[in-house]
């Protein structure tokens, strides 16, 4: 069966239903996004038929029995390799869906780039998964004795779900080189100017002139950045759905092609919006200071030194980096030893 047919067949099993938007106490929608909760995929991995099971049992219990009784493994029936092939076909179909199937609205039409969607099958891991976060924490505790003490002193991160990649990137641009309070105030004005959280979309941003944005405190340079970001989403160079499934390297390349978005901004976006588990923000001053303090370094470490020290955290360097910020706020429970 061709890949296209597999995708079509498996996609037909997806029965997506819109999730009603949550509302605040004042009745306003909480975020500017429509997401979809797909019902459980009922693609069942084929089980061996009874005669196949008998054959398998016979082989497990006694290889001699299987060889002496060919009726148990008659050639007219599928052998175990056939079952394996069928399983592989199902898995292949599911992965095709994760790459090719886009969420659709209630009428079956594809969702535009201004809406975010959650694919039923995704190859990208997220620290929003409690089990993955627990596994990451346990891994770092086991491999890094120094960081273990810091982990035990803190409750652990509570990442918030990102409803819209575009809206998160807009906020990132607005907040650049601003104190938290000022950034929050200006972003709030932008949301109001757009018409609310649900209207912070590429088309709305493109309709706002640099003069209008300057009135609410956004510089002409940042206005240019916002327009460039919105243009790339409108032209389908980027979209909420494709960002969700891009690997880290591809995502870095695509986002740094946007004016005003650099490596540091992408690292922060990957950790706090997409919750990617293995990101090391080598350019973040707080993380660098955390490394220096935790490992007793004489000077701030460069990217190469940070890669070396954090290699044991893999594949959970995002979590280790999060604890580097915690290191700065705590007195270490041990004496550090100066090293190079």
Short mmCIF file of C-alpha atoms in Angstrom, two decimals:
data_model
loop_
_atom_site.label_atom_id
_atom_site.label_comp_id
_atom_site.label_asym_id
_atom_site.label_seq_id
_atom_site.Cartn_x
_atom_site.Cartn_y
_atom_site.Cartn_z
CA UNK A 1 0.00 0.00 0.00
CA UNK A 2 1.40 3.38 -0.96
CA UNK A 3 2.28 6.01 1.65
CA UNK A 4 -0.55 8.25 0.40
CA UNK A 5 -3.10 5.47 0.79
CA UNK A 6 -1.76 4.65 4.24
CA UNK A 7 -2.13 8.27 5.31
CA UNK A 8 -5.65 8.46 3.85
CA UNK A 9 -6.69 5.24 5.51
CA UNK A 10 -5.27 6.13 8.90
CA UNK A 11 -6.48 9.73 8.75
CA UNK A 12 -10.02 8.45 8.32
CA UNK A 13 -9.72 6.97 11.80
CA UNK A 14 -9.13 10.36 13.35
CA UNK A 15 -12.37 11.72 14.69
CA UNK A 16 -11.36 15.23 15.76
CA UNK A 17 -13.66 17.32 17.86
CA UNK A 18 -13.13 20.98 18.83
CA UNK A 19 -12.49 21.68 22.50
CA UNK A 20 -14.56 24.58 23.83
CA UNK A 21 -12.33 27.50 24.78
CA UNK A 22 -11.84 27.96 28.48
CA UNK A 23 -13.03 31.28 29.78
CA UNK A 24 -11.93 33.53 32.57
CA UNK A 25 -14.35 34.63 35.24
CA UNK A 26 -15.25 37.71 33.18
CA UNK A 27 -16.30 35.50 30.28
CA UNK A 28 -13.37 36.39 28.02
CA UNK A 29 -11.67 33.53 26.20
CA UNK A 30 -8.43 32.51 27.80
CA UNK A 31 -6.32 32.24 24.64
CA UNK A 32 -6.48 33.03 20.95
CA UNK A 33 -6.46 29.53 19.62
CA UNK A 34 -8.55 26.60 18.62
CA UNK A 35 -7.17 23.23 19.55
CA UNK A 36 -8.48 19.79 18.84
CA UNK A 37 -8.70 16.70 20.96
CA UNK A 38 -8.59 13.65 18.77
CA UNK A 39 -10.41 10.60 19.96
CA UNK A 40 -8.30 7.59 20.68
CA UNK A 41 -6.90 6.13 17.50
CA UNK A 42 -8.48 2.75 17.10
CA UNK A 43 -5.87 1.37 14.75
CA UNK A 44 -5.14 -1.96 16.38
CA UNK A 45 -1.86 -3.72 15.85
CA UNK A 46 -2.85 -7.10 14.38
CA UNK A 47 -2.49 -10.02 16.72
CA UNK A 48 -1.37 -13.41 15.43
CA UNK A 49 -4.16 -15.79 14.53
CA UNK A 50 -4.78 -18.76 16.75
CA UNK A 51 -2.64 -21.05 14.60
CA UNK A 52 0.18 -18.48 14.69
CA UNK A 53 -0.10 -18.31 18.47
CA UNK A 54 0.08 -22.08 18.70
CA UNK A 55 3.19 -22.02 16.56
CA UNK A 56 4.79 -19.34 18.73
CA UNK A 57 3.91 -21.19 21.93
CA UNK A 58 5.29 -24.37 20.54
CA UNK A 59 8.53 -22.69 19.56
CA UNK A 60 8.88 -21.06 22.96
CA UNK A 61 8.21 -24.26 24.85
CA UNK A 62 10.20 -26.62 22.69
CA UNK A 63 12.01 -25.95 19.44
CA UNK A 64 12.05 -29.70 18.80
CA UNK A 65 8.26 -29.91 19.01
CA UNK A 66 7.88 -27.18 16.43
CA UNK A 67 10.23 -28.88 14.03
CA UNK A 68 8.62 -32.30 14.51
CA UNK A 69 5.06 -31.06 14.12
CA UNK A 70 4.94 -28.98 10.92
CA UNK A 71 1.15 -28.77 11.13
CA UNK A 72 1.56 -26.20 13.89
CA UNK A 73 3.39 -23.87 11.52
CA UNK A 74 1.79 -24.75 8.20
CA UNK A 75 3.05 -22.77 5.23
CA UNK A 76 -0.50 -21.83 4.30
CA UNK A 77 -0.64 -19.60 7.36
CA UNK A 78 1.26 -16.36 7.97
CA UNK A 79 4.51 -16.79 9.84
CA UNK A 80 5.69 -14.43 12.55
CA UNK A 81 7.61 -12.35 10.03
CA UNK A 82 4.32 -11.55 8.27
CA UNK A 83 2.85 -10.32 11.52
CA UNK A 84 5.91 -8.15 12.08
CA UNK A 85 5.51 -6.67 8.61
CA UNK A 86 1.88 -5.83 9.31
CA UNK A 87 2.85 -4.13 12.55
CA UNK A 88 5.47 -2.11 10.73
CA UNK A 89 2.88 -1.01 8.17
CA UNK A 90 0.59 0.26 10.95
CA UNK A 91 3.44 2.11 12.65
CA UNK A 92 4.48 3.59 9.32
CA UNK A 93 0.94 4.80 8.71
CA UNK A 94 0.82 6.46 12.10
CA UNK A 95 4.10 8.28 11.47
CA UNK A 96 2.83 9.37 8.05
CA UNK A 97 -0.17 10.88 9.81
CA UNK A 98 2.08 12.72 12.27
CA UNK A 99 3.93 14.33 9.38
CA UNK A 100 1.19 14.84 6.82
CA UNK A 101 -2.23 15.10 8.48
CA UNK A 102 -3.28 18.60 9.44
CA UNK A 103 -6.00 19.39 11.94
CA UNK A 104 -9.26 20.40 10.41
CA UNK A 105 -12.16 22.48 11.56
CA UNK A 106 -15.61 21.05 12.19
CA UNK A 107 -16.54 21.30 8.50
CA UNK A 108 -13.49 19.29 7.44
CA UNK A 109 -11.57 22.22 5.99
CA UNK A 110 -7.88 22.59 6.88
CA UNK A 111 -7.12 24.91 9.76
CA UNK A 112 -5.26 28.06 8.71
CA UNK A 113 -1.90 29.16 10.00
CA UNK A 114 -3.54 31.47 12.51
CA UNK A 115 -4.84 28.54 14.52
CA UNK A 116 -2.74 26.07 16.41
CA UNK A 117 -3.49 22.39 16.50
CA UNK A 118 -2.30 19.31 18.32
CA UNK A 119 -1.46 16.33 16.15
CA UNK A 120 -2.60 12.98 17.45
CA UNK A 121 0.80 11.43 16.75
CA UNK A 122 3.96 13.46 17.22
CA UNK A 123 7.59 12.41 17.23
CA UNK A 124 8.59 15.48 19.28
CA UNK A 125 8.81 15.00 23.04
CA UNK A 126 7.56 17.59 25.51
CA UNK A 127 8.33 18.24 29.18
CA UNK A 128 4.62 18.91 29.62
CA UNK A 129 4.32 15.13 29.83
CA UNK A 130 4.46 14.40 33.59
CA UNK A 131 6.08 11.02 33.02
CA UNK A 132 8.79 12.47 30.82
CA UNK A 133 9.43 15.28 33.32
CA UNK A 134 9.71 12.75 36.15
CA UNK A 135 12.10 10.60 34.10
CA UNK A 136 14.19 13.66 33.24
CA UNK A 137 14.40 14.71 36.88
CA UNK A 138 15.40 11.23 38.01
CA UNK A 139 18.03 10.98 35.27
CA UNK A 140 19.72 14.25 36.23
CA UNK A 141 19.63 13.39 39.92
CA UNK A 142 21.43 10.13 39.18
CA UNK A 143 24.14 11.49 36.86
CA UNK A 144 24.98 14.81 38.55
CA UNK A 145 25.63 14.72 42.27
CA UNK A 146 26.05 18.49 42.54
CA UNK A 147 22.82 19.25 40.75
CA UNK A 148 21.02 16.62 42.81
CA UNK A 149 21.25 18.87 45.86
CA UNK A 150 19.72 21.79 43.93
CA UNK A 151 16.90 19.58 42.63
CA UNK A 152 16.10 18.45 46.17
CA UNK A 153 15.85 22.10 47.27
CA UNK A 154 13.21 22.98 44.68
CA UNK A 155 9.72 21.81 43.83
CA UNK A 156 10.54 21.55 40.14
CA UNK A 157 9.31 23.38 37.03
CA UNK A 158 5.66 23.81 36.17
CA UNK A 159 5.58 24.50 32.48
CA UNK A 160 2.50 26.12 30.99
CA UNK A 161 0.91 24.87 27.81
CA UNK A 162 1.59 27.02 24.77
CA UNK A 163 -1.63 27.55 22.83
CA UNK A 164 -0.18 29.49 19.89
CA UNK A 165 3.39 29.46 18.62
CA UNK A 166 2.79 32.68 16.70
CA UNK A 167 1.46 34.55 19.75
CA UNK A 168 4.42 33.32 21.82
CA UNK A 169 6.90 34.57 19.22
CA UNK A 170 5.12 37.93 19.09
CA UNK A 171 5.48 38.28 22.83
CA UNK A 172 9.14 37.29 22.60
CA UNK A 173 9.85 40.08 20.10
CA UNK A 174 7.90 42.67 22.09
CA UNK A 175 9.76 41.74 25.30
CA UNK A 176 13.26 42.01 23.90
CA UNK A 177 15.62 44.21 25.96
CA UNK A 178 12.83 45.29 28.31
CA UNK A 179 12.28 44.76 32.02
CA UNK A 180 9.55 42.24 32.78
CA UNK A 181 7.06 44.82 34.02
CA UNK A 182 7.49 47.10 31.00
CA UNK A 183 7.34 44.17 28.58
CA UNK A 184 4.13 42.89 30.14
CA UNK A 185 2.50 46.32 29.94
CA UNK A 186 3.39 46.88 26.28
CA UNK A 187 2.32 43.37 25.31
CA UNK A 188 -0.99 43.95 27.06
CA UNK A 189 -1.54 47.09 24.99
CA UNK A 190 -0.77 45.15 21.82
CA UNK A 191 -3.32 42.48 22.70
CA UNK A 192 -5.92 45.20 23.29
CA UNK A 193 -5.03 46.92 20.02
CA UNK A 194 -5.46 43.63 18.16
CA UNK A 195 -8.89 43.14 19.71
CA UNK A 196 -8.08 40.52 22.33
CA UNK A 197 -6.06 37.34 22.75
CA UNK A 198 -7.97 35.58 20.01
CA UNK A 199 -6.99 38.24 17.49
CA UNK A 200 -3.22 38.21 17.91
CA UNK A 201 -2.84 36.61 14.49
CA UNK A 202 -0.60 37.19 11.45
CA UNK A 203 -3.33 38.99 9.49
CA UNK A 204 -4.12 41.32 12.39
CA UNK A 205 -0.47 42.19 12.98
CA UNK A 206 0.02 42.98 9.29
CA UNK A 207 -2.90 45.43 9.40
CA UNK A 208 -1.24 47.47 12.16
CA UNK A 209 1.04 50.21 10.91
CA UNK A 210 4.37 51.10 12.48
CA UNK A 211 2.81 54.38 13.62
CA UNK A 212 -0.01 52.56 15.44
CA UNK A 213 2.45 50.23 17.10
CA UNK A 214 4.69 53.13 18.11
CA UNK A 215 1.78 54.70 20.01
CA UNK A 216 1.62 51.68 22.36
CA UNK A 217 5.37 51.64 22.94
CA UNK A 218 6.67 49.34 20.19
CA UNK A 219 9.65 50.80 18.34
CA UNK A 220 9.79 51.02 14.56
CA UNK A 221 12.47 48.33 14.52
CA UNK A 222 10.34 45.91 16.53
CA UNK A 223 7.34 46.75 14.34
CA UNK A 224 9.43 45.66 11.37
CA UNK A 225 10.29 42.42 13.18
CA UNK A 226 6.61 41.72 13.92
CA UNK A 227 5.60 42.37 10.32
CA UNK A 228 8.35 40.06 9.04
CA UNK A 229 7.20 37.28 11.40
CA UNK A 230 3.56 37.72 10.36
CA UNK A 231 4.52 37.74 6.67
CA UNK A 232 6.33 34.40 6.99
CA UNK A 233 3.31 32.85 8.71
CA UNK A 234 0.98 34.25 6.06
CA UNK A 235 3.20 32.91 3.28
CA UNK A 236 3.20 29.47 4.96
CA UNK A 237 6.95 29.51 5.48
CA UNK A 238 6.01 28.95 9.12
CA UNK A 239 2.85 27.79 10.85
CA UNK A 240 1.80 26.70 14.31
CA UNK A 241 1.34 23.12 13.12
CA UNK A 242 4.68 22.75 11.32
CA UNK A 243 6.58 24.31 14.23
CA UNK A 244 5.21 21.60 16.51
CA UNK A 245 6.78 18.79 14.50
CA UNK A 246 10.04 20.38 13.35
CA UNK A 247 13.21 18.93 14.82
CA UNK A 248 15.36 21.28 16.89
CA UNK A 249 17.89 21.99 14.15
CA UNK A 250 15.29 22.75 11.46
CA UNK A 251 13.34 24.94 13.84
CA UNK A 252 16.45 26.93 14.74
CA UNK A 253 17.20 27.53 11.06
CA UNK A 254 13.62 28.56 10.24
CA UNK A 255 13.11 30.91 13.17
CA UNK A 256 16.47 32.66 12.99
CA UNK A 257 15.54 33.55 9.39
CA UNK A 258 12.93 35.90 10.90
CA UNK A 259 14.16 39.44 11.53
CA UNK A 260 14.77 40.11 15.22
CA UNK A 261 14.81 36.46 16.30
CA UNK A 262 18.22 35.15 17.28
CA UNK A 263 19.60 31.96 18.77
CA UNK A 264 18.85 32.97 22.37
CA UNK A 265 15.22 33.79 21.54
CA UNK A 266 14.77 30.44 19.81
CA UNK A 267 16.28 28.59 22.77
CA UNK A 268 13.87 30.31 25.17
CA UNK A 269 10.95 29.58 22.82
CA UNK A 270 11.94 25.91 22.59
CA UNK A 271 12.17 25.53 26.37
CA UNK A 272 9.26 27.61 27.65
CA UNK A 273 6.78 27.45 24.77
CA UNK A 274 7.45 24.12 23.07
CA UNK A 275 8.94 22.44 26.16
CA UNK A 276 11.60 20.61 24.17
CA UNK A 277 13.60 18.41 26.57
CA UNK A 278 17.17 18.72 25.29
CA UNK A 279 17.94 22.41 24.75
CA UNK A 280 21.09 24.05 26.14
CA UNK A 281 20.89 27.88 25.96
CA UNK A 282 24.61 28.54 25.79
CA UNK A 283 24.09 32.27 25.27
CA UNK A 284 21.97 32.89 28.37
CA UNK A 285 23.88 34.84 31.01
CA UNK A 286 21.89 33.36 33.91
CA UNK A 287 22.58 29.80 32.79
CA UNK A 288 26.27 30.58 32.32
CA UNK A 289 26.46 32.07 35.82
CA UNK A 290 24.68 29.00 37.17
CA UNK A 291 27.34 26.75 35.63
CA UNK A 292 30.09 28.94 37.05
CA UNK A 293 28.65 28.84 40.56
CA UNK A 294 27.65 25.18 40.62
CA UNK A 295 30.93 23.83 39.31
CA UNK A 296 33.23 26.41 40.92
CA UNK A 297 34.60 27.82 37.66
CA UNK A 298 37.00 30.77 37.79
CA UNK A 299 35.25 32.51 34.90
CA UNK A 300 32.02 32.30 32.93
CA UNK A 301 32.05 29.17 30.78
CA UNK A 302 31.92 29.39 27.01
CA UNK A 303 29.63 27.24 24.86
CA UNK A 304 32.19 24.46 24.55
CA UNK A 305 32.65 24.19 28.33
CA UNK A 306 28.89 24.20 28.90
CA UNK A 307 28.47 21.42 26.34
CA UNK A 308 31.11 19.41 28.13
CA UNK A 309 29.68 19.85 31.62
CA UNK A 310 26.09 19.19 30.52
CA UNK A 311 26.76 16.18 28.31
CA UNK A 312 25.76 13.85 31.15
CA UNK A 313 22.34 15.51 31.31
CA UNK A 314 21.45 14.41 27.79
CA UNK A 315 18.75 14.05 26.60
CA UNK A 316 17.31 16.38 29.24
CA UNK A 317 19.51 19.47 29.12
CA UNK A 318 16.48 21.81 29.15
CA UNK A 319 15.68 20.69 32.66
CA UNK A 320 19.30 20.98 33.76
CA UNK A 321 19.40 24.51 32.33
CA UNK A 322 16.22 25.40 34.23
CA UNK A 323 17.96 24.43 37.46
CA UNK A 324 20.92 26.65 36.58
CA UNK A 325 18.65 29.65 37.12
CA UNK A 326 17.69 28.18 40.49
CA UNK A 327 21.36 27.83 41.44
CA UNK A 328 21.74 31.61 41.41
CA UNK A 329 18.98 32.06 43.97
CA UNK A 330 20.24 29.52 46.50
CA UNK A 331 23.21 29.00 48.78
CA UNK A 332 24.83 25.80 47.61
CA UNK A 333 24.62 22.87 50.04
CA UNK A 334 28.30 22.05 49.40
CA UNK A 335 31.62 23.80 48.96
CA UNK A 336 32.67 24.44 45.37
CA UNK A 337 36.16 23.72 44.12
CA UNK A 338 37.71 26.08 41.62
CA UNK A 339 38.40 24.49 38.29
CA UNK A 340 39.22 25.57 34.79
#
